[in-house]
Amino acid sequence: MSAAPKTRVPFTRRDAALLALAGGGAALFLWRAGSGPAGGWSWSAILSFFVRRDEAGGGPLPGILLEGLRTTLALSAWSMVLALVLGAAVGLLAARPQGGARPRLLRRLCAGSFVELLRNTPPLVLAFLFYFFVGDQLLAALGVEEAARALPRGGQRLLAALAAPPARLVAFASAVLTLALYEAAYIAEIVRAGVESVERGQWEAAYALGLSPRQRLARVILPQALRRSVPALAGQFISTVKDSSIVSVISIPELTFQAMEIMAGTQRTYEIWLTVFACYLLLCLALSLASRRLERRLSAGGRR
Amino acid sequence: MAFQADRCDPARAEAKVLGGVIVEARGLRKTFAGGIEALRGVSLAVRQGEVVVVVGPSGSGKSTLLRCLCGLETPDAGEVVTDGARLPGSRRDRDRIRTETGMVFQHFNLFPHLTALANVTLAPRLARGLPADRAEAEARALLGRVGLKDKTGAYPAELSGGQQQRVAIARALAMRPKVMLFDEATSALDPEMIGEVLEVMRGLAAEGMTMVVVTHEMGFAREAGDRVLFMDQGRIEEEAGAAEFFLSPRGERARRFLSRML
């Protein structure tokens, strides 16, 4: 690892002026926001939306925003996993290895229409579409909700913690499907580009050594392709977290939806949205940081 | 040219015992997209233990010939028979030729995400089904043989070109091939590293490995080669014992080629 050379950056008078300008702007914004129709900042109420006291006299319980954060996390995690599997499959279907033949027409058609259909439509529309078609029709016909209700209490509680309680499971599933498919279209392109970036000689060496097609892909090509795709994939994962706010329109009680609910009840507009802003920022920053570390770890080992 | 005469020992060819034909190519033709005729009817038979050196100007079809021998290219016409397995042929035959033919590439093509040791053990474990500990023991022995005993844990990017090519040779040997093909194995190397790779190749030849070597290293061809094929424009123009070829090439084109190379 080569450390970036440290250069001293002088702090000039112009920097001081710009800093003062930015600070003044922020102060003005906070003052204006604080003297709105609701009058004065009221941050203490926000805390109670994260942790509330049990009215029956028990310990602290998760508040409505914390519940929203949990749902956002569950939604994003399921969508990411599903999107990665689906996206990798579609990407491999469409990939044309260097020096290899173009994939068959059927494969290209399937992968191409998957990517283009999902990439060229707004995710908001997809959310409605999947909610009404897949959720209301398909999953209802399959009896997903009844199956979830038939689970023992422990199973139901686990399901609620990892996904959603039975009553909301169908909506949750269609939300995951929406996000997963939408992100998978982009991941497919990332994986395809990664596979196509691996040099022809790698395929040839693996072939000449007698590896089977599957072994060539899994043991030689994919490890290199995925390593090169880590930054792009991390970006897509961060997008998934942010895009998960879209499914608030189908009443998934995730962070954004919960914020809208609280806002309707309390009119504490600025406090709530600044809080939600900070929550998303922290979540995505953490992911971003993790991907940087992963990238550094990978490049410390085998380099290209 | 007296120095040439005493460098190629005429007794050596007789002293080396060659086995039966192990690799045979018959009437290979290959035209690439764009109309370039790389091979225009090439036939060749390599006997067990023989070192055949293929020389010729660039674009003469040498590399395409090697790539046909190991199954990386499918000829438009003609066939390759290696130890009874036929190309073009069934999948079984193709797989047998792939595993029984070791290929060393000009640009090494080591797997950059694996250590030298893992590069060598990968194919024996996956394609030969060797258990990990045995594959590792064999790989360590092979890496020792090419002089890289202390580099087993290094990644390709941490090795010099010559070291990478030696790992690549060990990797090919790990499949216990019946024949080794070298496709300009030293052409991408800095001059000071060519020697260490040629040294390994000479050692292999001395141990009786069957080899087909495409090279521009005329010194190696003369010393280690049993037979030299001179290729030009997709055909084998001349075929002779190594000593004979370098002393008195028959054709005009071979003579011109040699005068440029030596």
Coordinates of C-alpha atoms in Angstrom, one line a residue:
Chain A
M1 CA 0.0 0.0 0.0
S2 CA 1.4 3.3 -0.9
A3 CA 0.4 6.0 1.5
A4 CA -0.7 9.3 0.0
P5 CA 2.1 11.9 0.3
K6 CA 1.2 14.4 3.0
T7 CA 1.3 18.0 1.8
R8 CA 0.6 20.9 4.1
V9 CA -2.4 22.9 2.8
P10 CA -2.1 26.5 3.9
F11 CA -5.2 28.1 5.5
T12 CA -5.6 31.4 3.6
R13 CA -7.7 34.4 4.2
R14 CA -10.0 33.3 1.4
D15 CA -10.6 29.9 3.2
A16 CA -11.5 31.8 6.4
A17 CA -14.0 33.9 4.4
L18 CA -15.6 30.9 2.8
L19 CA -15.8 29.1 6.1
A20 CA -17.5 32.1 7.7
L21 CA -19.9 32.3 4.8
A22 CA -20.8 28.6 5.1
G23 CA -21.2 28.8 8.9
G24 CA -23.3 31.9 8.6
G25 CA -25.6 30.2 6.1
A26 CA -26.1 27.1 8.3
A27 CA -26.8 29.4 11.3
L28 CA -29.3 31.4 9.3
F29 CA -31.0 28.2 8.2
L30 CA -31.2 26.8 11.7
W31 CA -32.6 30.1 13.0
R32 CA -35.2 30.4 10.3
A33 CA -36.3 26.8 10.7
G34 CA -36.4 27.2 14.5
S35 CA -38.7 30.2 14.3
G36 CA -41.2 28.5 12.0
P37 CA -45.0 28.3 12.5
A38 CA -44.5 25.6 15.2
G39 CA -42.1 27.9 17.0
G40 CA -38.7 27.0 18.6
W41 CA -36.7 23.8 18.3
S42 CA -38.0 20.8 20.1
W43 CA -35.5 18.0 19.9
S44 CA -36.5 16.2 23.0
A45 CA -39.7 14.9 21.4
I46 CA -37.5 13.3 18.7
L47 CA -35.7 11.2 21.2
S48 CA -39.1 9.7 22.4
F49 CA -39.7 8.5 18.8
F50 CA -36.6 6.4 19.1
V51 CA -37.1 5.0 22.6
R52 CA -40.4 5.2 24.4
R53 CA -41.4 4.2 27.9
D54 CA -43.6 1.2 28.3
E55 CA -47.0 2.6 29.6
A56 CA -47.6 -0.6 31.7
G57 CA -44.5 0.4 33.7
G58 CA -41.9 -1.9 32.0
G59 CA -38.6 -1.0 30.5
P60 CA -37.9 1.1 27.5
L61 CA -39.4 0.1 24.1
P62 CA -38.3 0.8 20.6
G63 CA -40.0 3.9 19.3
I64 CA -41.6 4.5 15.9
L65 CA -38.4 5.8 14.3
L66 CA -36.3 3.0 15.6
E67 CA -38.9 0.5 14.2
G68 CA -38.6 2.4 10.9
L69 CA -34.8 2.1 11.0
R70 CA -35.1 -1.6 11.6
T71 CA -37.5 -2.1 8.7
T72 CA -35.2 -0.1 6.4
L73 CA -32.3 -2.3 7.4
A74 CA -34.3 -5.5 6.9
L75 CA -35.6 -4.3 3.6
S76 CA -32.2 -3.2 2.3
A77 CA -30.5 -6.4 3.5
W78 CA -33.0 -8.8 1.9
S79 CA -33.0 -6.7 -1.3
M80 CA -29.2 -6.6 -1.5
V81 CA -28.8 -10.4 -1.1
L82 CA -31.5 -11.1 -3.7
A83 CA -30.3 -8.5 -6.1
L84 CA -26.7 -9.8 -5.9
V85 CA -27.8 -13.4 -6.7
L86 CA -30.2 -12.3 -9.4
G87 CA -27.9 -9.7 -10.8
A88 CA -24.9 -12.0 -10.9
A89 CA -27.0 -14.7 -12.7
V90 CA -28.3 -12.2 -15.3
G91 CA -24.8 -10.6 -15.7
L92 CA -23.3 -14.0 -16.4
L93 CA -26.0 -14.8 -18.9
A94 CA -25.2 -11.8 -20.9
A95 CA -21.4 -11.7 -20.5
R96 CA -19.2 -12.2 -23.5
P97 CA -15.8 -13.3 -22.3
Q98 CA -12.7 -11.9 -24.0
G99 CA -11.9 -14.1 -27.0
G100 CA -15.1 -16.0 -26.4
A101 CA -18.2 -16.4 -28.6
R102 CA -21.2 -14.1 -28.2
P103 CA -23.8 -15.7 -25.9
R104 CA -26.7 -17.3 -27.7
L105 CA -29.6 -15.1 -28.9
L106 CA -32.0 -16.5 -26.3
R107 CA -29.6 -15.7 -23.4
R108 CA -28.9 -12.2 -24.7
L109 CA -32.6 -11.6 -25.2
C110 CA -33.5 -12.7 -21.7
A111 CA -30.7 -10.8 -20.0
G112 CA -31.1 -7.7 -22.2
S113 CA -34.8 -7.4 -21.7
F114 CA -34.5 -7.9 -17.9
V115 CA -31.9 -5.1 -17.7
E116 CA -33.6 -2.7 -20.1
L117 CA -37.1 -3.1 -18.7
L118 CA -36.1 -2.4 -15.2
R119 CA -33.5 0.2 -15.8
N120 CA -35.7 2.3 -18.0
T121 CA -38.8 2.6 -15.7
P122 CA -39.1 4.6 -12.5
P123 CA -38.8 2.5 -9.4
L124 CA -41.8 4.3 -8.0
V125 CA -43.9 2.9 -10.7
L126 CA -42.4 -0.5 -10.2
A127 CA -43.3 -0.4 -6.6
F128 CA -47.0 0.2 -7.3
L129 CA -46.9 -2.4 -10.1
F130 CA -45.4 -5.1 -7.9
Y131 CA -47.6 -4.2 -4.9
F132 CA -50.8 -4.6 -6.8
F133 CA -49.8 -7.5 -9.1
V134 CA -47.4 -9.6 -7.1
G135 CA -48.6 -8.7 -3.7
D136 CA -52.3 -8.5 -4.1
Q137 CA -52.6 -11.2 -6.7
L138 CA -49.7 -13.7 -6.8
L139 CA -48.6 -13.8 -3.2
A140 CA -52.3 -13.7 -2.0
A141 CA -53.1 -16.6 -4.3
L142 CA -50.1 -18.6 -2.9
G143 CA -51.4 -18.1 0.6
V144 CA -48.2 -16.6 1.9
E145 CA -50.0 -14.7 4.7
E146 CA -51.9 -17.7 5.9
A147 CA -48.7 -19.8 5.9
A148 CA -47.0 -17.1 8.0
R149 CA -49.9 -17.0 10.4
A150 CA -49.8 -20.8 10.8
L151 CA -46.2 -20.5 12.2
P152 CA -45.7 -21.0 15.9
R153 CA -45.3 -17.9 18.1
G154 CA -41.5 -18.1 18.1
G155 CA -41.4 -18.4 14.3
Q156 CA -43.7 -15.4 13.9
R157 CA -41.6 -13.3 16.2
L158 CA -38.4 -14.3 14.3
L159 CA -40.2 -13.5 11.0
A160 CA -41.2 -10.1 12.4
A161 CA -37.7 -9.4 13.5
L162 CA -36.1 -10.4 10.2
A163 CA -38.8 -9.2 7.8
A164 CA -42.3 -8.2 8.8
P165 CA -45.2 -9.6 10.9
P166 CA -47.6 -11.8 9.0
A167 CA -50.1 -9.1 8.5
R168 CA -47.6 -7.0 6.6
L169 CA -45.5 -9.8 5.1
V170 CA -47.1 -9.6 1.6
A171 CA -46.4 -5.9 1.3
F172 CA -42.9 -6.4 2.6
A173 CA -42.2 -9.2 0.1
S174 CA -43.4 -7.1 -2.8
A175 CA -41.3 -4.2 -1.6
V176 CA -38.2 -6.5 -1.4
L177 CA -39.0 -7.8 -4.8
T178 CA -39.3 -4.3 -6.3
L179 CA -36.0 -3.1 -4.8
A180 CA -34.2 -6.4 -5.6
L181 CA -35.3 -6.4 -9.2
Y182 CA -34.5 -2.8 -9.7
E183 CA -31.0 -3.0 -8.2
A184 CA -30.4 -6.4 -9.9
A185 CA -30.6 -4.7 -13.3
Y186 CA -27.7 -2.5 -12.4
I187 CA -25.8 -5.2 -10.6
A188 CA -26.2 -7.4 -13.8
E189 CA -24.4 -4.7 -15.8
I190 CA -21.6 -4.4 -13.1
V191 CA -21.0 -8.2 -13.1
R192 CA -21.1 -8.4 -16.9
A193 CA -18.5 -5.6 -17.2
G194 CA -16.4 -7.3 -14.5
V195 CA -16.4 -10.7 -16.3
E196 CA -15.7 -9.1 -19.6
S197 CA -12.8 -7.2 -18.1
V198 CA -10.9 -10.4 -17.3
E199 CA -8.1 -10.9 -19.8
R200 CA -8.5 -13.6 -22.5
G201 CA -5.3 -15.3 -21.3
Q202 CA -7.0 -16.2 -18.0
W203 CA -9.7 -18.1 -19.7
E204 CA -7.1 -19.8 -21.9
A205 CA -4.8 -20.8 -19.1
A206 CA -7.8 -22.2 -17.2
Y207 CA -8.9 -24.1 -20.2
A208 CA -5.5 -25.5 -21.0
L209 CA -5.1 -26.7 -17.5
G210 CA -8.2 -28.9 -17.9
L211 CA -10.7 -27.0 -15.7
S212 CA -14.3 -27.5 -16.5
P213 CA -16.4 -24.5 -17.7
R214 CA -17.9 -24.1 -14.2
Q215 CA -14.5 -24.3 -12.5
R216 CA -13.1 -21.8 -15.0
L217 CA -15.8 -19.3 -14.1
A218 CA -16.0 -20.0 -10.3
R219 CA -12.3 -20.4 -9.5
V220 CA -10.5 -18.2 -12.0
I221 CA -12.8 -15.6 -13.6
L222 CA -15.3 -14.6 -11.0
P223 CA -12.9 -14.0 -8.1
Q224 CA -11.1 -11.5 -10.4
A225 CA -14.2 -10.0 -11.8
L226 CA -15.9 -9.5 -8.4
R227 CA -12.7 -8.0 -7.0
R228 CA -12.7 -5.4 -9.7
S229 CA -16.4 -4.7 -9.2
V230 CA -16.2 -4.1 -5.4
P231 CA -16.4 -0.3 -5.7
A232 CA -19.3 -0.3 -8.1
L233 CA -21.2 -3.0 -6.1
A234 CA -20.7 -1.0 -2.9
G235 CA -22.2 2.0 -4.7
Q236 CA -25.1 -0.1 -5.7
F237 CA -25.7 -1.4 -2.1
I238 CA -25.7 2.2 -0.9
S239 CA -28.2 3.1 -3.6
T240 CA -30.4 0.2 -2.3
V241 CA -30.5 1.7 1.2
K242 CA -31.4 5.1 -0.2
D243 CA -33.9 3.7 -2.8
S244 CA -35.7 1.8 0.0
S245 CA -37.4 5.0 0.9
I246 CA -39.4 4.7 -2.3
V247 CA -41.5 1.8 -1.0
S248 CA -43.0 4.1 1.7
V249 CA -45.6 4.7 -1.0
I250 CA -46.9 1.2 -0.5
S251 CA -47.1 1.8 3.3
I252 CA -44.1 -0.2 4.3
P253 CA -43.3 1.3 7.8
E254 CA -39.7 2.1 7.0
L255 CA -37.8 5.2 8.1
T256 CA -39.3 7.6 5.5
F257 CA -42.8 6.4 6.0
Q258 CA -42.6 6.6 9.8
A259 CA -41.2 10.1 9.5
M260 CA -44.2 11.1 7.4
E261 CA -46.5 9.6 10.0
I262 CA -44.9 11.6 12.8
M263 CA -44.9 14.7 10.8
A264 CA -48.6 14.4 10.2
G265 CA -49.1 14.0 13.9
T266 CA -46.7 16.7 15.3
Q267 CA -45.8 19.1 12.5
R268 CA -42.2 19.0 13.7
T269 CA -41.1 19.1 10.1
Y270 CA -37.5 20.2 10.4
E271 CA -36.6 18.2 13.4
I272 CA -37.9 15.0 11.9
W273 CA -36.5 15.3 8.5
L274 CA -33.1 16.4 9.8
T275 CA -33.1 13.3 12.0
V276 CA -34.1 11.0 9.1
F277 CA -31.4 12.7 7.0
A278 CA -28.9 11.9 9.6
C279 CA -30.0 8.3 10.0
Y280 CA -29.7 7.6 6.2
L281 CA -26.4 9.4 6.2
L282 CA -24.9 7.4 9.0
L283 CA -26.2 4.1 7.5
C284 CA -24.7 4.9 4.0
L285 CA -21.5 6.3 5.4
A286 CA -21.0 3.1 7.4
L287 CA -21.5 1.0 4.2
S288 CA -19.2 3.3 2.3
L289 CA -16.5 3.0 4.9
A290 CA -16.9 -0.8 5.0
S291 CA -16.4 -1.0 1.2
R292 CA -13.3 1.1 1.4
R293 CA -11.8 -1.3 3.9
L294 CA -12.8 -4.3 1.9
E295 CA -11.2 -2.8 -1.2
R296 CA -8.0 -2.2 0.7
R297 CA -8.0 -5.7 2.2
L298 CA -8.4 -7.2 -1.2
S299 CA -5.7 -5.2 -2.9
A300 CA -3.3 -6.0 0.0
G301 CA -3.5 -9.6 -1.1
G302 CA -3.4 -10.6 -4.7
R303 CA -2.9 -7.7 -7.1
R304 CA -3.5 -7.8 -10.7
Chain B
M1 CA 31.6 -21.8 -38.8
A2 CA 33.7 -24.0 -36.7
F3 CA 32.2 -22.9 -33.4
Q4 CA 28.8 -24.1 -34.5
A5 CA 30.1 -27.5 -35.6
D6 CA 31.6 -28.3 -32.2
R7 CA 28.6 -27.0 -30.3
C8 CA 26.2 -29.5 -31.7
D9 CA 27.5 -32.9 -30.8
P10 CA 26.5 -35.3 -33.6
A11 CA 26.6 -38.2 -31.3
R12 CA 23.8 -36.8 -29.1
A13 CA 20.9 -37.4 -31.5
E14 CA 21.8 -41.1 -31.6
A15 CA 22.3 -41.3 -27.9
K16 CA 18.8 -40.1 -27.1
V17 CA 16.3 -42.9 -27.3
L18 CA 13.0 -41.7 -28.7
G19 CA 9.7 -43.5 -28.1
G20 CA 6.8 -43.9 -30.5
V21 CA 4.8 -41.0 -31.9
I22 CA 2.8 -39.3 -29.1
V23 CA 1.5 -36.2 -30.8
E24 CA 0.4 -36.2 -34.4
A25 CA -1.1 -33.4 -36.5
R26 CA -2.5 -34.1 -39.9
G27 CA -3.3 -31.5 -42.6
L28 CA -4.2 -28.7 -40.2
R29 CA -5.8 -25.7 -41.8
K30 CA -7.0 -22.6 -40.0
T31 CA -8.4 -19.4 -41.4
F32 CA -9.3 -16.6 -39.0
A33 CA -12.1 -14.1 -39.4
G34 CA -10.8 -11.5 -41.7
G35 CA -9.4 -14.0 -44.1
I36 CA -6.0 -14.5 -42.6
E37 CA -4.8 -18.0 -43.4
A38 CA -2.8 -19.0 -40.4
L39 CA -2.3 -22.6 -41.3
R40 CA -2.4 -24.0 -44.8
G41 CA -2.0 -27.8 -44.3
V42 CA 0.4 -28.5 -41.5
S43 CA 1.4 -32.1 -40.6
L44 CA 3.7 -33.1 -37.9
A45 CA 4.6 -36.1 -35.7
V46 CA 6.4 -35.8 -32.4
R47 CA 7.9 -38.9 -30.8
Q48 CA 8.0 -39.4 -27.1
G49 CA 11.0 -37.7 -25.5
E50 CA 11.6 -35.5 -28.6
V51 CA 12.2 -31.8 -28.4
V52 CA 10.8 -30.1 -31.5
V53 CA 11.6 -26.5 -32.0
V54 CA 9.4 -24.4 -34.3
V55 CA 10.9 -21.3 -35.7
G56 CA 9.9 -18.8 -38.4
P57 CA 9.0 -15.2 -38.9
S58 CA 6.1 -13.7 -37.0
G59 CA 2.8 -14.4 -38.6
S60 CA 4.0 -17.7 -40.0
G61 CA 1.4 -19.7 -38.0
K62 CA 3.7 -21.1 -35.2
S63 CA 1.5 -20.0 -32.4
T64 CA -1.7 -21.1 -34.1
L65 CA -0.1 -24.6 -34.6
L66 CA 0.6 -24.9 -30.8
R67 CA -2.9 -23.6 -30.0
C68 CA -4.4 -26.3 -32.2
L69 CA -2.3 -28.9 -30.5
C70 CA -3.7 -28.0 -27.1
G71 CA -7.3 -27.5 -28.2
L72 CA -7.4 -23.7 -27.8
E73 CA -8.1 -23.4 -31.5
T74 CA -10.3 -25.7 -33.5
P75 CA -8.8 -26.2 -37.0
D76 CA -11.0 -25.8 -40.0
A77 CA -9.6 -29.0 -41.5
G78 CA -7.3 -31.7 -40.3
E79 CA -6.9 -33.4 -37.0
V80 CA -4.7 -33.7 -33.9
V81 CA -4.1 -37.0 -32.2
T82 CA -2.4 -37.0 -28.8
D83 CA -1.9 -40.3 -27.1
G84 CA -5.0 -41.7 -28.8
A85 CA -7.2 -38.8 -28.1
R86 CA -8.5 -37.0 -31.2
L87 CA -9.3 -33.4 -32.0
P88 CA -11.8 -32.3 -33.2
G89 CA -13.5 -35.1 -31.3
S90 CA -15.7 -36.0 -28.4
R91 CA -15.7 -34.0 -25.2
R92 CA -13.9 -36.8 -23.5
D93 CA -11.1 -36.6 -26.1
R94 CA -11.0 -32.9 -25.8
D95 CA -10.7 -33.1 -22.0
R96 CA -7.9 -35.7 -22.2
I97 CA -5.9 -33.6 -24.6
R98 CA -6.3 -30.5 -22.4
T99 CA -5.1 -32.3 -19.3
E100 CA -2.3 -34.3 -21.1
T101 CA -0.9 -31.3 -22.9
G102 CA 0.8 -28.6 -20.8
M103 CA 0.8 -25.1 -22.3
V104 CA 3.2 -22.3 -21.3
F105 CA 2.1 -18.9 -22.7
Q106 CA 4.1 -15.9 -23.8
H107 CA 2.4 -13.7 -21.2
F108 CA 2.5 -16.4 -18.4
N109 CA -1.2 -16.0 -17.6
L110 CA -0.8 -16.8 -14.0
F111 CA -3.9 -16.3 -11.9
P112 CA -3.3 -13.0 -10.2
H113 CA -5.7 -13.7 -7.2
L114 CA -3.8 -16.8 -6.2
T115 CA -0.3 -17.3 -4.6
A116 CA 2.3 -19.2 -6.6
L117 CA 1.5 -22.3 -4.6
A118 CA -2.3 -22.0 -5.2
N119 CA -1.6 -21.4 -8.9
V120 CA 0.2 -24.7 -9.1
T121 CA -2.3 -26.7 -6.9
L122 CA -5.5 -25.4 -8.5
A123 CA -5.7 -27.6 -11.5
P124 CA -4.5 -30.9 -9.9
R125 CA -7.1 -30.4 -7.2
L126 CA -10.0 -29.5 -9.5
A127 CA -9.2 -31.5 -12.7
R128 CA -7.2 -34.4 -11.2
G129 CA -9.2 -34.6 -8.0
L130 CA -6.0 -34.7 -5.9
P131 CA -6.5 -34.1 -2.2
A132 CA -5.3 -30.7 -1.0
D133 CA -2.3 -32.0 1.0
R134 CA -1.0 -34.2 -1.8
A135 CA -1.4 -31.4 -4.4
E136 CA 0.4 -29.1 -2.1
A137 CA 3.3 -31.5 -1.6
E138 CA 3.6 -32.0 -5.3
A139 CA 3.4 -28.3 -6.0
R140 CA 6.2 -27.5 -3.4
A141 CA 8.4 -30.1 -5.1
L142 CA 7.7 -28.6 -8.5
L143 CA 8.3 -25.0 -7.4
G144 CA 11.5 -26.3 -5.9
R145 CA 12.5 -27.8 -9.2
V146 CA 12.1 -24.5 -11.0
G147 CA 14.1 -22.8 -8.2
L148 CA 11.3 -21.0 -6.4
K149 CA 11.1 -22.9 -3.2
D150 CA 11.0 -19.7 -1.1
K151 CA 8.4 -18.0 -3.3
T152 CA 5.4 -20.3 -2.6
G153 CA 3.4 -17.7 -0.8
A154 CA 4.1 -14.8 -3.2
Y155 CA 1.4 -13.5 -5.5
P156 CA 2.2 -13.1 -9.2
A157 CA 2.4 -9.3 -8.9
E158 CA 5.2 -9.8 -6.4
L159 CA 7.3 -11.9 -8.7
S160 CA 9.6 -10.9 -11.6
G161 CA 8.7 -11.9 -15.1
G162 CA 11.2 -14.8 -15.1
Q163 CA 9.9 -16.0 -11.8
Q164 CA 6.3 -15.8 -13.0
Q165 CA 7.1 -17.8 -16.1
R166 CA 8.8 -20.5 -14.0
V167 CA 5.7 -20.7 -11.8
A168 CA 3.7 -21.0 -15.0
I169 CA 5.9 -23.9 -16.1
A170 CA 5.5 -25.6 -12.7
R171 CA 1.7 -25.1 -13.0
A172 CA 1.6 -26.8 -16.3
L173 CA 3.8 -29.7 -15.1
A174 CA 1.5 -30.2 -12.1
M175 CA -1.0 -31.8 -14.4
R176 CA 1.7 -34.4 -15.3
P177 CA 1.3 -33.7 -19.0
K178 CA 2.6 -36.1 -21.6
V179 CA 3.8 -33.2 -23.7
M180 CA 4.7 -29.6 -23.0
L181 CA 4.1 -26.8 -25.4
F182 CA 6.0 -23.5 -25.1
D183 CA 4.5 -20.6 -27.0
E184 CA 7.3 -18.0 -27.1
A185 CA 7.8 -18.5 -23.4
T186 CA 10.7 -16.0 -23.2
S187 CA 9.5 -13.3 -25.7
A188 CA 7.9 -11.1 -23.0
L189 CA 10.9 -11.2 -20.7
D190 CA 13.6 -8.8 -20.0
P191 CA 16.9 -10.0 -21.4
E192 CA 18.4 -10.8 -18.0
M193 CA 15.5 -13.1 -17.1
I194 CA 15.5 -15.2 -20.3
G195 CA 18.3 -17.4 -19.1
E196 CA 16.6 -18.6 -16.0
V197 CA 13.6 -19.7 -17.9
L198 CA 15.6 -21.4 -20.7
E199 CA 17.6 -23.2 -18.0
V200 CA 14.4 -24.7 -16.7
M201 CA 13.4 -25.7 -20.2
R202 CA 16.7 -27.3 -20.8
G203 CA 16.4 -29.3 -17.6
L204 CA 13.0 -30.6 -18.7
A205 CA 14.4 -31.6 -22.1
A206 CA 17.3 -33.4 -20.5
E207 CA 14.9 -35.3 -18.3
G208 CA 13.2 -36.6 -21.4
M209 CA 10.0 -34.5 -21.5
T210 CA 8.4 -34.4 -24.9
M211 CA 8.3 -30.7 -25.9
V212 CA 7.2 -28.6 -28.8
V213 CA 8.8 -25.2 -28.4
V214 CA 8.0 -22.1 -30.4
T215 CA 10.9 -19.7 -29.9
H216 CA 13.1 -17.0 -31.3
E217 CA 16.0 -18.2 -29.1
M218 CA 18.2 -19.8 -31.7
G219 CA 20.8 -20.8 -29.1
F220 CA 18.2 -22.9 -27.3
A221 CA 16.9 -24.4 -30.5
R222 CA 20.4 -25.5 -31.5
E223 CA 21.4 -26.9 -28.1
A224 CA 18.2 -28.4 -26.8
G225 CA 16.3 -29.2 -30.0
D226 CA 16.3 -32.6 -31.6
R227 CA 14.5 -31.3 -34.6
V228 CA 13.7 -27.9 -36.1
L229 CA 10.7 -27.0 -38.1
F230 CA 10.9 -23.8 -40.1
M231 CA 7.5 -22.4 -40.7
D232 CA 6.6 -19.6 -43.2
Q233 CA 3.2 -18.4 -44.4
G234 CA 1.2 -21.2 -42.7
R235 CA 3.3 -24.1 -44.0
I236 CA 6.3 -26.1 -42.7
E237 CA 8.9 -25.0 -45.2
E238 CA 11.8 -27.0 -43.8
E239 CA 12.3 -29.8 -41.4
A240 CA 15.7 -31.0 -40.2
G241 CA 17.7 -32.1 -37.3
A242 CA 18.7 -29.2 -35.2
A243 CA 22.4 -29.4 -36.1
E244 CA 21.7 -29.8 -39.8
F245 CA 19.2 -26.9 -39.9
F246 CA 21.6 -24.4 -38.4
L247 CA 24.6 -25.6 -40.4
S248 CA 23.0 -25.7 -43.8
P249 CA 19.5 -24.6 -44.2
R250 CA 18.2 -25.8 -47.6
G251 CA 15.7 -23.2 -48.6
E252 CA 16.3 -19.6 -49.5
R253 CA 13.7 -18.3 -47.0
A254 CA 15.1 -20.3 -44.1
R255 CA 18.6 -19.0 -45.0
R256 CA 17.3 -15.4 -45.0
F257 CA 15.5 -16.0 -41.7
L258 CA 18.6 -17.4 -40.0
S259 CA 20.8 -14.6 -41.3
R260 CA 18.5 -12.2 -39.6
M261 CA 18.2 -14.1 -36.4
L262 CA 21.8 -15.1 -35.8

